[in-house]
Short mmCIF file of C-alpha atoms in Angstrom, two decimals:
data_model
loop_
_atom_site.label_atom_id
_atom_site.label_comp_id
_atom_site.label_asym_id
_atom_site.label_seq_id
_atom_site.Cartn_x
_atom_site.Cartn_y
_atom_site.Cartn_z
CA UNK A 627 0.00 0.00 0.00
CA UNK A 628 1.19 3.47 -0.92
CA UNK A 629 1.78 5.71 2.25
CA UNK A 630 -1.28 8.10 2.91
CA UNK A 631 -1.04 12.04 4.30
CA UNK A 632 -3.26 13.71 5.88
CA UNK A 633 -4.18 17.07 4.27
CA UNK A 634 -1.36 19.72 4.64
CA UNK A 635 1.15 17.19 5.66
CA UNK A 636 4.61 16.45 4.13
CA UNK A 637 4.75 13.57 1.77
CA UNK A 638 8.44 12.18 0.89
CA UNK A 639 9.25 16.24 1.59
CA UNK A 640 6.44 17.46 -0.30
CA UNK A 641 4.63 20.40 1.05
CA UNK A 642 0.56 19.63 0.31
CA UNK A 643 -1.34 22.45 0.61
CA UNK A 644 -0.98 26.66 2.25
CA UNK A 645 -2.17 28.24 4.69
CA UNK A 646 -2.86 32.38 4.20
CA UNK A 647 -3.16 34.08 7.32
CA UNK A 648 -5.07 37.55 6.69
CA UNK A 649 -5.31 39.95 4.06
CA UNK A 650 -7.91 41.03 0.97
CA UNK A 651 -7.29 41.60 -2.52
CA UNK A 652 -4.52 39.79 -2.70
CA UNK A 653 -4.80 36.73 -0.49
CA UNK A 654 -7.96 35.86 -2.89
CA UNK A 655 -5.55 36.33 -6.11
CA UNK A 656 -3.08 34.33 -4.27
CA UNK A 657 -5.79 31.45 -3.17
CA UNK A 658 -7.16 31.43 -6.92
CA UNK A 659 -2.94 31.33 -8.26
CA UNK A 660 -2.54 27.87 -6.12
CA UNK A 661 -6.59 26.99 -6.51
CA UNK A 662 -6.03 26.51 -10.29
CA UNK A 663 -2.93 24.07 -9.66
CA UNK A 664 -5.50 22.35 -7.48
CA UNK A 665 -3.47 23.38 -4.56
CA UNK A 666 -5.18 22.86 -1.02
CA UNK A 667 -5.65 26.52 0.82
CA UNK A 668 -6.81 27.38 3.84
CA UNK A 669 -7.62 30.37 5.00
CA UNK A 670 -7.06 32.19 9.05
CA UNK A 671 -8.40 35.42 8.87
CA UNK A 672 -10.27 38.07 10.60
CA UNK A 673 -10.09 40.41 7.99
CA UNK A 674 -12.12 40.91 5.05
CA UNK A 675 -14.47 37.72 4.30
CA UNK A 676 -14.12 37.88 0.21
CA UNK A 677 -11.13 36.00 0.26
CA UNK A 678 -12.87 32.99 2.16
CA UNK A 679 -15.63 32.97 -0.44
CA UNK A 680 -13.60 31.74 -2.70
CA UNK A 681 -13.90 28.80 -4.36
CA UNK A 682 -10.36 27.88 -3.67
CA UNK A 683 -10.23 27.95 -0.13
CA UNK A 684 -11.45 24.72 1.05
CA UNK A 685 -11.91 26.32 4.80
CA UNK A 686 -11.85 29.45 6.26
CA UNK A 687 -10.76 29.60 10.58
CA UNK A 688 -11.46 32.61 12.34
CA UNK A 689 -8.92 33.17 14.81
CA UNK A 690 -8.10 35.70 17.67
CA UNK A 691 -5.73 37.78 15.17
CA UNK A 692 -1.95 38.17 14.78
CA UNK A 693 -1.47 41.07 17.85
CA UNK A 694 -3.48 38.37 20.09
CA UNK A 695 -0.57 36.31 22.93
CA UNK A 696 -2.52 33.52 22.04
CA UNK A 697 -1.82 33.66 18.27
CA UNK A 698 1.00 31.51 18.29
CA UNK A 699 -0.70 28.12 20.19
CA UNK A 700 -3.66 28.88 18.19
CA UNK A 701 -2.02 28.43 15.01
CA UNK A 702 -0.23 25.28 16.53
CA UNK A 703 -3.45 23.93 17.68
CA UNK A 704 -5.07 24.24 14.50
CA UNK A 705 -1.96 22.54 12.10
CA UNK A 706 -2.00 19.54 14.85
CA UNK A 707 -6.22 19.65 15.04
CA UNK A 708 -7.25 20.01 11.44
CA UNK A 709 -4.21 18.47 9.91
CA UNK A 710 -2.19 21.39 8.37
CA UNK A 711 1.06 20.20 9.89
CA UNK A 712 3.44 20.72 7.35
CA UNK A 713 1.35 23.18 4.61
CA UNK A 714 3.58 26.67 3.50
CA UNK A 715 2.48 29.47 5.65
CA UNK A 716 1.77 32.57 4.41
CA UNK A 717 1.14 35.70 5.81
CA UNK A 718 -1.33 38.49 3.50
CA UNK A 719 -1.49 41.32 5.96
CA UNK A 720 0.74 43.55 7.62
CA UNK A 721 0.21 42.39 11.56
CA UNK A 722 0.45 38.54 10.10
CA UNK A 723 3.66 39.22 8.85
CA UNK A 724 5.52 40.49 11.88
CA UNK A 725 4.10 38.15 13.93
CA UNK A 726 5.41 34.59 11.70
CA UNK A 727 9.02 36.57 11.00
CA UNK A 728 9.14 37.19 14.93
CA UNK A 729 8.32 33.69 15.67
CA UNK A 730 9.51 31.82 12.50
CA UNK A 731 11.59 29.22 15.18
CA UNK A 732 8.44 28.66 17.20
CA UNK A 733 5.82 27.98 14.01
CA UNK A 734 8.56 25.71 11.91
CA UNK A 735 8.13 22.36 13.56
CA UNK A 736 4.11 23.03 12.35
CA UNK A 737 4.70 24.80 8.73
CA UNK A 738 6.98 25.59 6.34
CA UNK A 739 7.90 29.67 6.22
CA UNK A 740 9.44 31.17 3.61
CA UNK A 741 9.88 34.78 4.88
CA UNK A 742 13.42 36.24 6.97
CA UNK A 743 13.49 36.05 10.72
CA UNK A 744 12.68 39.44 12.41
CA UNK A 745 16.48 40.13 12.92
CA UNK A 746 16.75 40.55 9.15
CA UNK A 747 13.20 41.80 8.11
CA UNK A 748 12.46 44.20 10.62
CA UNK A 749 14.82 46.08 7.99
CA UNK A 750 12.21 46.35 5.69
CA UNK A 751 9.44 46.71 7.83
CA UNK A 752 9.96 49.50 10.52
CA UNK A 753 10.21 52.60 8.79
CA UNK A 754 12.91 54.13 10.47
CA UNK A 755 15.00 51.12 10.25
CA UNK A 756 13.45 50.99 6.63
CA UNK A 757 15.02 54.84 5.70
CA UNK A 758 18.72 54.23 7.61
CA UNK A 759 19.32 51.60 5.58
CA UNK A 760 18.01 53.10 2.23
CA UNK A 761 20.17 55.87 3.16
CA UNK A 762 22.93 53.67 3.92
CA UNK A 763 22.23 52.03 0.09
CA UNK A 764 22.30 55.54 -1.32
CA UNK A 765 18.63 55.22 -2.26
CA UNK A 766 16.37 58.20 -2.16
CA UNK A 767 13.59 58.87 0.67
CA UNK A 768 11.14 61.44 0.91
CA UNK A 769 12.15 64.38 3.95
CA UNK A 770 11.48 62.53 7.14
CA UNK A 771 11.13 64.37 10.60
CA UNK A 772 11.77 63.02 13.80
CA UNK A 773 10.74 64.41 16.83
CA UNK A 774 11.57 63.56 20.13
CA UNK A 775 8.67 65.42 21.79
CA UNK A 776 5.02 66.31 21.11
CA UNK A 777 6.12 70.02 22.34
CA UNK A 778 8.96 70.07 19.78
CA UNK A 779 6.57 68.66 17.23
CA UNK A 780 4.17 71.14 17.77
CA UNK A 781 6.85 73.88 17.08
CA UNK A 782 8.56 72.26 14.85
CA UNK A 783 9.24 74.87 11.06
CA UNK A 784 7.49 71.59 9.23
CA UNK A 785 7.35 72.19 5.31
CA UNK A 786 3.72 71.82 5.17
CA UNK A 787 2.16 69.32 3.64
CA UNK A 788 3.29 66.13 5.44
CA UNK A 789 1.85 62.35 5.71
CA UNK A 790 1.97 60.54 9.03
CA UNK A 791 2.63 57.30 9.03
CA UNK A 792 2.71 53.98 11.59
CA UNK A 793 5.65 53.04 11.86
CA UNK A 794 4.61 49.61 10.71
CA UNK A 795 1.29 48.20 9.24
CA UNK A 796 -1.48 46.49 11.04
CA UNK A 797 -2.74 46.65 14.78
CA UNK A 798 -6.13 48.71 15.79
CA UNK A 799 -4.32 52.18 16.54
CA UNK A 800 -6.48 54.74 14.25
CA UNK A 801 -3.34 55.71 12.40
CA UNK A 802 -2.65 52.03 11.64
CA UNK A 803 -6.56 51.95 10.24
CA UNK A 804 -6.11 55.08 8.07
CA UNK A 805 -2.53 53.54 6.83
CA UNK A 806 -2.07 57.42 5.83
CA UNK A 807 -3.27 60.86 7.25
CA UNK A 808 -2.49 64.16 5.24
CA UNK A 809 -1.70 67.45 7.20
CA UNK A 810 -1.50 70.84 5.81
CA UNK A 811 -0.76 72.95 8.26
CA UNK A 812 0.13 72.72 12.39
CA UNK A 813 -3.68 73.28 12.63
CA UNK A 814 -4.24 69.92 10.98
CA UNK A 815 -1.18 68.19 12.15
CA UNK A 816 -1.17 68.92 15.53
CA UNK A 817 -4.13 67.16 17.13
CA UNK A 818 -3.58 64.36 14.63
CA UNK A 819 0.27 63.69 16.22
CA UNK A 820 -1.01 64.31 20.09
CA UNK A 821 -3.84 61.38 19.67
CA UNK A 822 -1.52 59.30 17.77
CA UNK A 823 1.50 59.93 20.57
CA UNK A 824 -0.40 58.89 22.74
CA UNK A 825 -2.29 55.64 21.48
CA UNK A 826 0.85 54.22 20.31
CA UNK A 827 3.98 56.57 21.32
CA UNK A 828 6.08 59.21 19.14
CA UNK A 829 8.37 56.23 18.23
CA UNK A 830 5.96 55.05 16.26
CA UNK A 831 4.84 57.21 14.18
CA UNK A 832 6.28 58.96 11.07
CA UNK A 833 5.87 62.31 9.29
CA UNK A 834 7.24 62.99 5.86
CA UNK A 835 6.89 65.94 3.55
CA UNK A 836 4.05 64.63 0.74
CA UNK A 837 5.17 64.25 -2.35
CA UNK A 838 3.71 66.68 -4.72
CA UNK A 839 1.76 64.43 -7.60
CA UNK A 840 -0.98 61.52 -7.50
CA UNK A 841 -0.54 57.81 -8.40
CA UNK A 842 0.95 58.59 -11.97
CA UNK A 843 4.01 59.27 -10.34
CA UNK A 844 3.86 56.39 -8.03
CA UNK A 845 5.55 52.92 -9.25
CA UNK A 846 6.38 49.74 -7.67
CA UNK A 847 8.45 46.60 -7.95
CA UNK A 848 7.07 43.51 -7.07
CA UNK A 849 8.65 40.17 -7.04
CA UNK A 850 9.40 36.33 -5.55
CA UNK A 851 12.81 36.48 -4.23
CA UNK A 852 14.83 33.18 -3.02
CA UNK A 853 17.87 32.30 -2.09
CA UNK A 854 19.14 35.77 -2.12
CA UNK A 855 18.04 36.65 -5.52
CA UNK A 856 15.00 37.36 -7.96
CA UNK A 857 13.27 34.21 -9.31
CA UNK A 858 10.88 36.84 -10.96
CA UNK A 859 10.56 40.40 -11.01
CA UNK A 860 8.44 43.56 -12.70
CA UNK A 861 7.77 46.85 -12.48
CA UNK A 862 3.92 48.52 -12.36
CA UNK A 863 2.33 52.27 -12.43
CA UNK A 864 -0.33 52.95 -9.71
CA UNK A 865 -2.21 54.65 -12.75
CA UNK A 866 -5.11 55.79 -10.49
CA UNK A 867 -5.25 55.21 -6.73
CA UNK A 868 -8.08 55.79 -3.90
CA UNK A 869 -7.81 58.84 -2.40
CA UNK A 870 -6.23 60.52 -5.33
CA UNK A 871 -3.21 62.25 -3.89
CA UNK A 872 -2.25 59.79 -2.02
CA UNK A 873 -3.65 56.03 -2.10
CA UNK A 874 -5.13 54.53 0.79
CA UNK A 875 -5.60 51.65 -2.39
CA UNK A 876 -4.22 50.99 -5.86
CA UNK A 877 -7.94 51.15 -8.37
CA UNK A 878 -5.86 50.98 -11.42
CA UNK A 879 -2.59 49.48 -11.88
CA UNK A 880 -0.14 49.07 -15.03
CA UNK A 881 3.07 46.54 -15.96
CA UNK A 882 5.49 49.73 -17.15
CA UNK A 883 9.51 49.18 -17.59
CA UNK A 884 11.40 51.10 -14.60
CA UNK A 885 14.95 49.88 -14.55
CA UNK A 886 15.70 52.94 -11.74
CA UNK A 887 13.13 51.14 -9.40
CA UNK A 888 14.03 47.36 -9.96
CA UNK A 889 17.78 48.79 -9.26
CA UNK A 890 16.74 50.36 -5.73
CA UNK A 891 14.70 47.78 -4.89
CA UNK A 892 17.13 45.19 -5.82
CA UNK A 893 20.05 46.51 -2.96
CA UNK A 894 17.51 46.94 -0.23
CA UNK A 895 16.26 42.74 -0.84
CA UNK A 896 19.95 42.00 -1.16
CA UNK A 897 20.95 43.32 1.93
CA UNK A 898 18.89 41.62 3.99
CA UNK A 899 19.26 38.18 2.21
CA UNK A 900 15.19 38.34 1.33
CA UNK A 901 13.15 35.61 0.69
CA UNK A 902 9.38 35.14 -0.45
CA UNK A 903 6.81 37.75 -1.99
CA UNK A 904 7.36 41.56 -1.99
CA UNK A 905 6.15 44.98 -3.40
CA UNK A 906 8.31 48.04 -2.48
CA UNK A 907 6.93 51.68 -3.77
CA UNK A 908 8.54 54.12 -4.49
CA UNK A 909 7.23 57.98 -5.81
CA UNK A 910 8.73 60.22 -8.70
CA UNK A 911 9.28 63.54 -7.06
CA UNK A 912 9.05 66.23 -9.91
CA UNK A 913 10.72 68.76 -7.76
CA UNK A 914 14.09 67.12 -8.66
CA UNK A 915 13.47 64.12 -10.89
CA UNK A 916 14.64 61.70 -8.00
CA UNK A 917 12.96 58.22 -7.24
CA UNK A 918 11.85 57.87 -3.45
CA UNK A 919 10.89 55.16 -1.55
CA UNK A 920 7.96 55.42 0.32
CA UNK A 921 7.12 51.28 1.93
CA UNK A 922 8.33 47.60 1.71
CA UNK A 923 5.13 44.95 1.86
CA UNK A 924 6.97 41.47 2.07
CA UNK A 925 3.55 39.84 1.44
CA UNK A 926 0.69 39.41 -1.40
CA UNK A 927 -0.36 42.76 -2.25
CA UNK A 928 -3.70 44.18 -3.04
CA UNK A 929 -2.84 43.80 -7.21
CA UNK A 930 -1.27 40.59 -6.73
CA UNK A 931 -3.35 39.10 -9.25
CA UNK A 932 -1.53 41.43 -12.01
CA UNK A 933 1.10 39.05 -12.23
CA UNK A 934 -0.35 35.88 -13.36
CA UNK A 935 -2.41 38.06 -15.70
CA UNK A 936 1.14 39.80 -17.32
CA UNK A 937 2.79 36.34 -17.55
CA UNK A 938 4.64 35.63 -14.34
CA UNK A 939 2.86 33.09 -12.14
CA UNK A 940 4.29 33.88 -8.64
CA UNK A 941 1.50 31.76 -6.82
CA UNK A 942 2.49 29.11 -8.81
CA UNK A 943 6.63 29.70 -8.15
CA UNK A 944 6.19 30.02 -4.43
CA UNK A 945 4.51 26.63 -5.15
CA UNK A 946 7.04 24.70 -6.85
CA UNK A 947 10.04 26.42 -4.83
CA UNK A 948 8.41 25.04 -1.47
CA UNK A 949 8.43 21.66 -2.82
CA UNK A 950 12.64 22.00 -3.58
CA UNK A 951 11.53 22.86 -7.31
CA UNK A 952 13.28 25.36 -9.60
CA UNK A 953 10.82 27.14 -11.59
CA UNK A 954 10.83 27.31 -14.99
CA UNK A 955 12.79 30.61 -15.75
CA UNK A 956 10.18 33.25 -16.42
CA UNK A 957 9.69 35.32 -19.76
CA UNK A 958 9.48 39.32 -18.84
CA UNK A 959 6.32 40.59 -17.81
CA UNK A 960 4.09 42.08 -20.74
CA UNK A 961 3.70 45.47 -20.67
CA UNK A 962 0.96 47.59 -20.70
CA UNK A 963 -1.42 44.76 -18.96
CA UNK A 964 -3.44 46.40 -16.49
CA UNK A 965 -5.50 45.39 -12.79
CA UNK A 966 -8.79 47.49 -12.08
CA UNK A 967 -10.25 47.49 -8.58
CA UNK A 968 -13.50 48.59 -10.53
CA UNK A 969 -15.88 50.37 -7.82
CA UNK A 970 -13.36 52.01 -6.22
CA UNK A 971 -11.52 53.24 -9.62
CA UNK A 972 -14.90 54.35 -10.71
CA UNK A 973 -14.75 56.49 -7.87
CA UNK A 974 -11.00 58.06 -8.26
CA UNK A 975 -11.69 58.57 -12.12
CA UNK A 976 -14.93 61.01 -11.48
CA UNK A 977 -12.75 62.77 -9.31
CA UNK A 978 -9.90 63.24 -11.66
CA UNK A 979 -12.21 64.29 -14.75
CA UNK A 980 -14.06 66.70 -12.53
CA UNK A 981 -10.45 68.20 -11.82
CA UNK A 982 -9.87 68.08 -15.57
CA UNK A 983 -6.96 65.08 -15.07
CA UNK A 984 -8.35 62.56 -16.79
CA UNK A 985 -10.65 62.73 -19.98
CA UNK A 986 -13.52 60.28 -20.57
CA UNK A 987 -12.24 58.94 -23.37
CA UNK A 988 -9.36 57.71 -21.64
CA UNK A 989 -11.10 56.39 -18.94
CA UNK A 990 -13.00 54.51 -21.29
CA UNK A 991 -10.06 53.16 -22.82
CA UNK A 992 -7.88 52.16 -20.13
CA UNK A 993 -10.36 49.13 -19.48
CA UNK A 994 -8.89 47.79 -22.86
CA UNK A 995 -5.79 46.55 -21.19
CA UNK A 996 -7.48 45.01 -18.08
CA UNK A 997 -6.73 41.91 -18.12
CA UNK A 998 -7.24 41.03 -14.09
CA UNK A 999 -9.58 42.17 -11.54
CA UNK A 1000 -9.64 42.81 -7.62
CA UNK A 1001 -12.50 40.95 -6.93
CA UNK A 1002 -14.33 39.03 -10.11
CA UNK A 1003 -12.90 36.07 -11.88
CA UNK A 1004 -15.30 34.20 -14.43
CA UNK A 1005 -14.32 30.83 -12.51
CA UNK A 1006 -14.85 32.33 -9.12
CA UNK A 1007 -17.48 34.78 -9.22
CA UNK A 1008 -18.65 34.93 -5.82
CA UNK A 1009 -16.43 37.40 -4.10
CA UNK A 1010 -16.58 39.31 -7.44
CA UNK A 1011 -20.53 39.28 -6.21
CA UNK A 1012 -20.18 39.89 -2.44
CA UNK A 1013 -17.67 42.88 -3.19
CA UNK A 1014 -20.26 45.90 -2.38
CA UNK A 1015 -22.51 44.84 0.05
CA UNK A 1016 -19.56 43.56 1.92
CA UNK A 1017 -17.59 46.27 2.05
CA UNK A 1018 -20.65 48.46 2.89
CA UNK A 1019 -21.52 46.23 5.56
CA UNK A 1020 -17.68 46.54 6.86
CA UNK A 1021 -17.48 50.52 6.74
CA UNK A 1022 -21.08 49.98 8.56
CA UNK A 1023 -20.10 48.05 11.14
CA UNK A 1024 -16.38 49.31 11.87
CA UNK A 1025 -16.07 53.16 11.02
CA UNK A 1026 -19.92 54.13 11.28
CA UNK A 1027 -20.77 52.08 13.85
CA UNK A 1028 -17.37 51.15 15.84
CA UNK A 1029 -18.84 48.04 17.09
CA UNK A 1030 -16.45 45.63 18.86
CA UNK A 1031 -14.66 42.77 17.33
CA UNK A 1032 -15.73 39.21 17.81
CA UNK A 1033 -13.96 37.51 21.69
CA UNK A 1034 -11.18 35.25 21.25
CA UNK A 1035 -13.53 32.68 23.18
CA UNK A 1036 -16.21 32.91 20.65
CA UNK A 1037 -13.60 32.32 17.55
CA UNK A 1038 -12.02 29.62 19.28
CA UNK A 1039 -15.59 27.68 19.99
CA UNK A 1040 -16.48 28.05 16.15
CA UNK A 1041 -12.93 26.57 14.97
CA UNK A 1042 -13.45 23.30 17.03
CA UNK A 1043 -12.38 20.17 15.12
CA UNK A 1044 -15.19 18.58 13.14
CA UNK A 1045 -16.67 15.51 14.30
#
């Protein structure tokens, strides 16, 4: 008799399915990447739902979330409970990812990581750490101010307008929910730093000088690095973005050549020895021509799904490289294919035409090179489906509303094992 596994166990060194812990957009274009290869996924999330709706995520857990002490012997529980031991573990939000790079020893025995330990990520992660070492590289930032007070904040000679920042993704803080908050003046900027001092301390939170332009000028690089190199790379536009002058989310997003930004993005991966998925952006400042970085997201991002749909597979590389594979060696992303997030790009685009930035006809046109879409996929169409009254219900429920998140007790009742 052949030997038999149990789902998400190691066969002969074979990993057998993944695990995604958190994130949206692009944990669902990840799940439908590996879905297709008929690739089991499961899903631990207490973010959005769309992702779980998917057709290729066999099960969704809820769990007590990533900042929770018991996230660690929860996610050990549920690999030795439901049979995951041994599945690839990825993290698709911000708070999922610090928590498996800080405890990367602790989860291996269970699952199979393929991101740095915190020693080496935390690099790319904390901002400040993030901007030394750019520095260090020679690569450009935007002005950064630190302050060591909120007194010498609030008398700071700030060139007006700034962005502040977490210092990291993820947690409940309000600055870590609004990702970014503009300020144009110390009349705007000043309340905003107090309450954020003193929710999560002036340590934590950064101010830079905005940019001057909107997503046009914004590119990334995204990529699957491994064993200290690029198995596949590309660079993308953030054509349109949600708000407009600065994005809170990418609504349309473009495959465009930009050696300058593979280049900088290149020595910052390098120098830490990276390994998995990232997307670092970066912003052309037209004040002096000069390329600046702006984050690091060593997970799926929200326009994962543009990959697959420009030629380059990466779902399907992290695949075969967790199973001691060498992918086949990828052809160069196609240019010009675009991702829409459609409602939300509807949105930014009657903005820019009523500021005479974008012309209809354009607008019209760009859907031409869409070739992948946040949410819809004609083999998956339910979260394509769900997309609106979901996040209505969400903005209902957590920004109108403010109602409390669900107890650890209650999560942990619904995830018992099935009998």
């Amino acid at each position: 008799m052949e030997p038999q596994s149990r789902p998400g166990q190691m066969l002969d060194g074979k990993v057998t399915g993944v695990v995604i812990l958190g994130g949206a957009h692009g944990t669902l274009a990840l799940a439908r990447s590996l879905g297709v290869l008929n690739v089991p996924v499961w899903l631990v999330s207490t973010d959005t739902p769309l992702p779980g709706l998917s057709r290729h995520v066999r099960k969704k857990f809820d769990w007590p979330g990533p900042d929770d002490a018991s996230a660690i012997p929860f996610l050990l529980d549920l690999a030795a409970t439901h049979g995951l031991a041994g599945a690839l573990l990825i993290p698709g939000g911000d708070g999922e990812v610090r928590l498996v790079s800080q405890s990367v020893h602790a989860l291996q025995p269970a699952f199979k990581v393929m991101l740095p330990a915190w020693d080496q990520l935390k690099w790319m992660c904390e901002k400040p750490l993030l901007y030394r070492r750019a520095t260090d590289l020679s690569v450009e930032i935007p002005p950064t101010y630190r302050f060591a007070s909120t007194d010498e904040a609030y008398r700071a000679p700030i060139r007006f307008p700034v962005v502040l920042k977490p210092n990291m993704g993820g947690g409940p803080s309000e600055l870590a929910r609004a990702k970014v908050i503009r300020a144009d003046d110390h009349a705007g900027f000043d309340p905003v730093f107090g309450s954020a001092a003193l929710e999560i301390g002036i340590d934590n939170i950064v101010v830079q000088e905005l940019i001057p332009g909107g997503g046009t000028q914004q590119f990334s690089y995204a990529a699957l690095w491994h064993a200290g190199r690029p198995v596949a790379e590309f660079t993308a536009r953030r054509a349109r973005q949600y708000p407009v002058d600065f994005g809170y989310t990418s609504t349309f997003v473009e495959v465009v050549e930009r050696p300058d930004a593979a280049q900088a993005a290149r020595k910052l991966l390098a120098s830490i020895d990276f390994e998995g998925l990232v997307e670092i952006e970066f912003k052309l400042d037209p004040r002096d021509g000069a390329l600046r970085l702006l984050d690091v997201n060593p997970r799926p991002w929200s326009w994962f799904g543009l990959a697959s749909a420009a030629g380059l597979d990466l779902g399907a590389m992290v695949w075969e490289i967790a199973n001691g594979r060498a992918p086949a060696p990828p052809s160069p992303a196609r240019l010009g294919t675009a991702w829409m997030y459609l409602v939300r790009d509807m949105v930014s685009a009657a903005i820019l035409i009523s500021r005479g930035k974008l012309g209809i006809g354009a607008y019209l046109r760009s859907f031409a090179s869409v070739r992948a879409w946040a949410t819809f996929a004609a083999g998956d169409p339910v979260p394509g489906l769900m997309d609106i009254p979901v996040t209505a219900w969400r903005v209902l429920t957590r920004r109108v509303l403010r109602l409390p998140s669900r107890s650890a007790e209650s999560v942990a009742a619904r995830n018992q094992p099935e009998r």
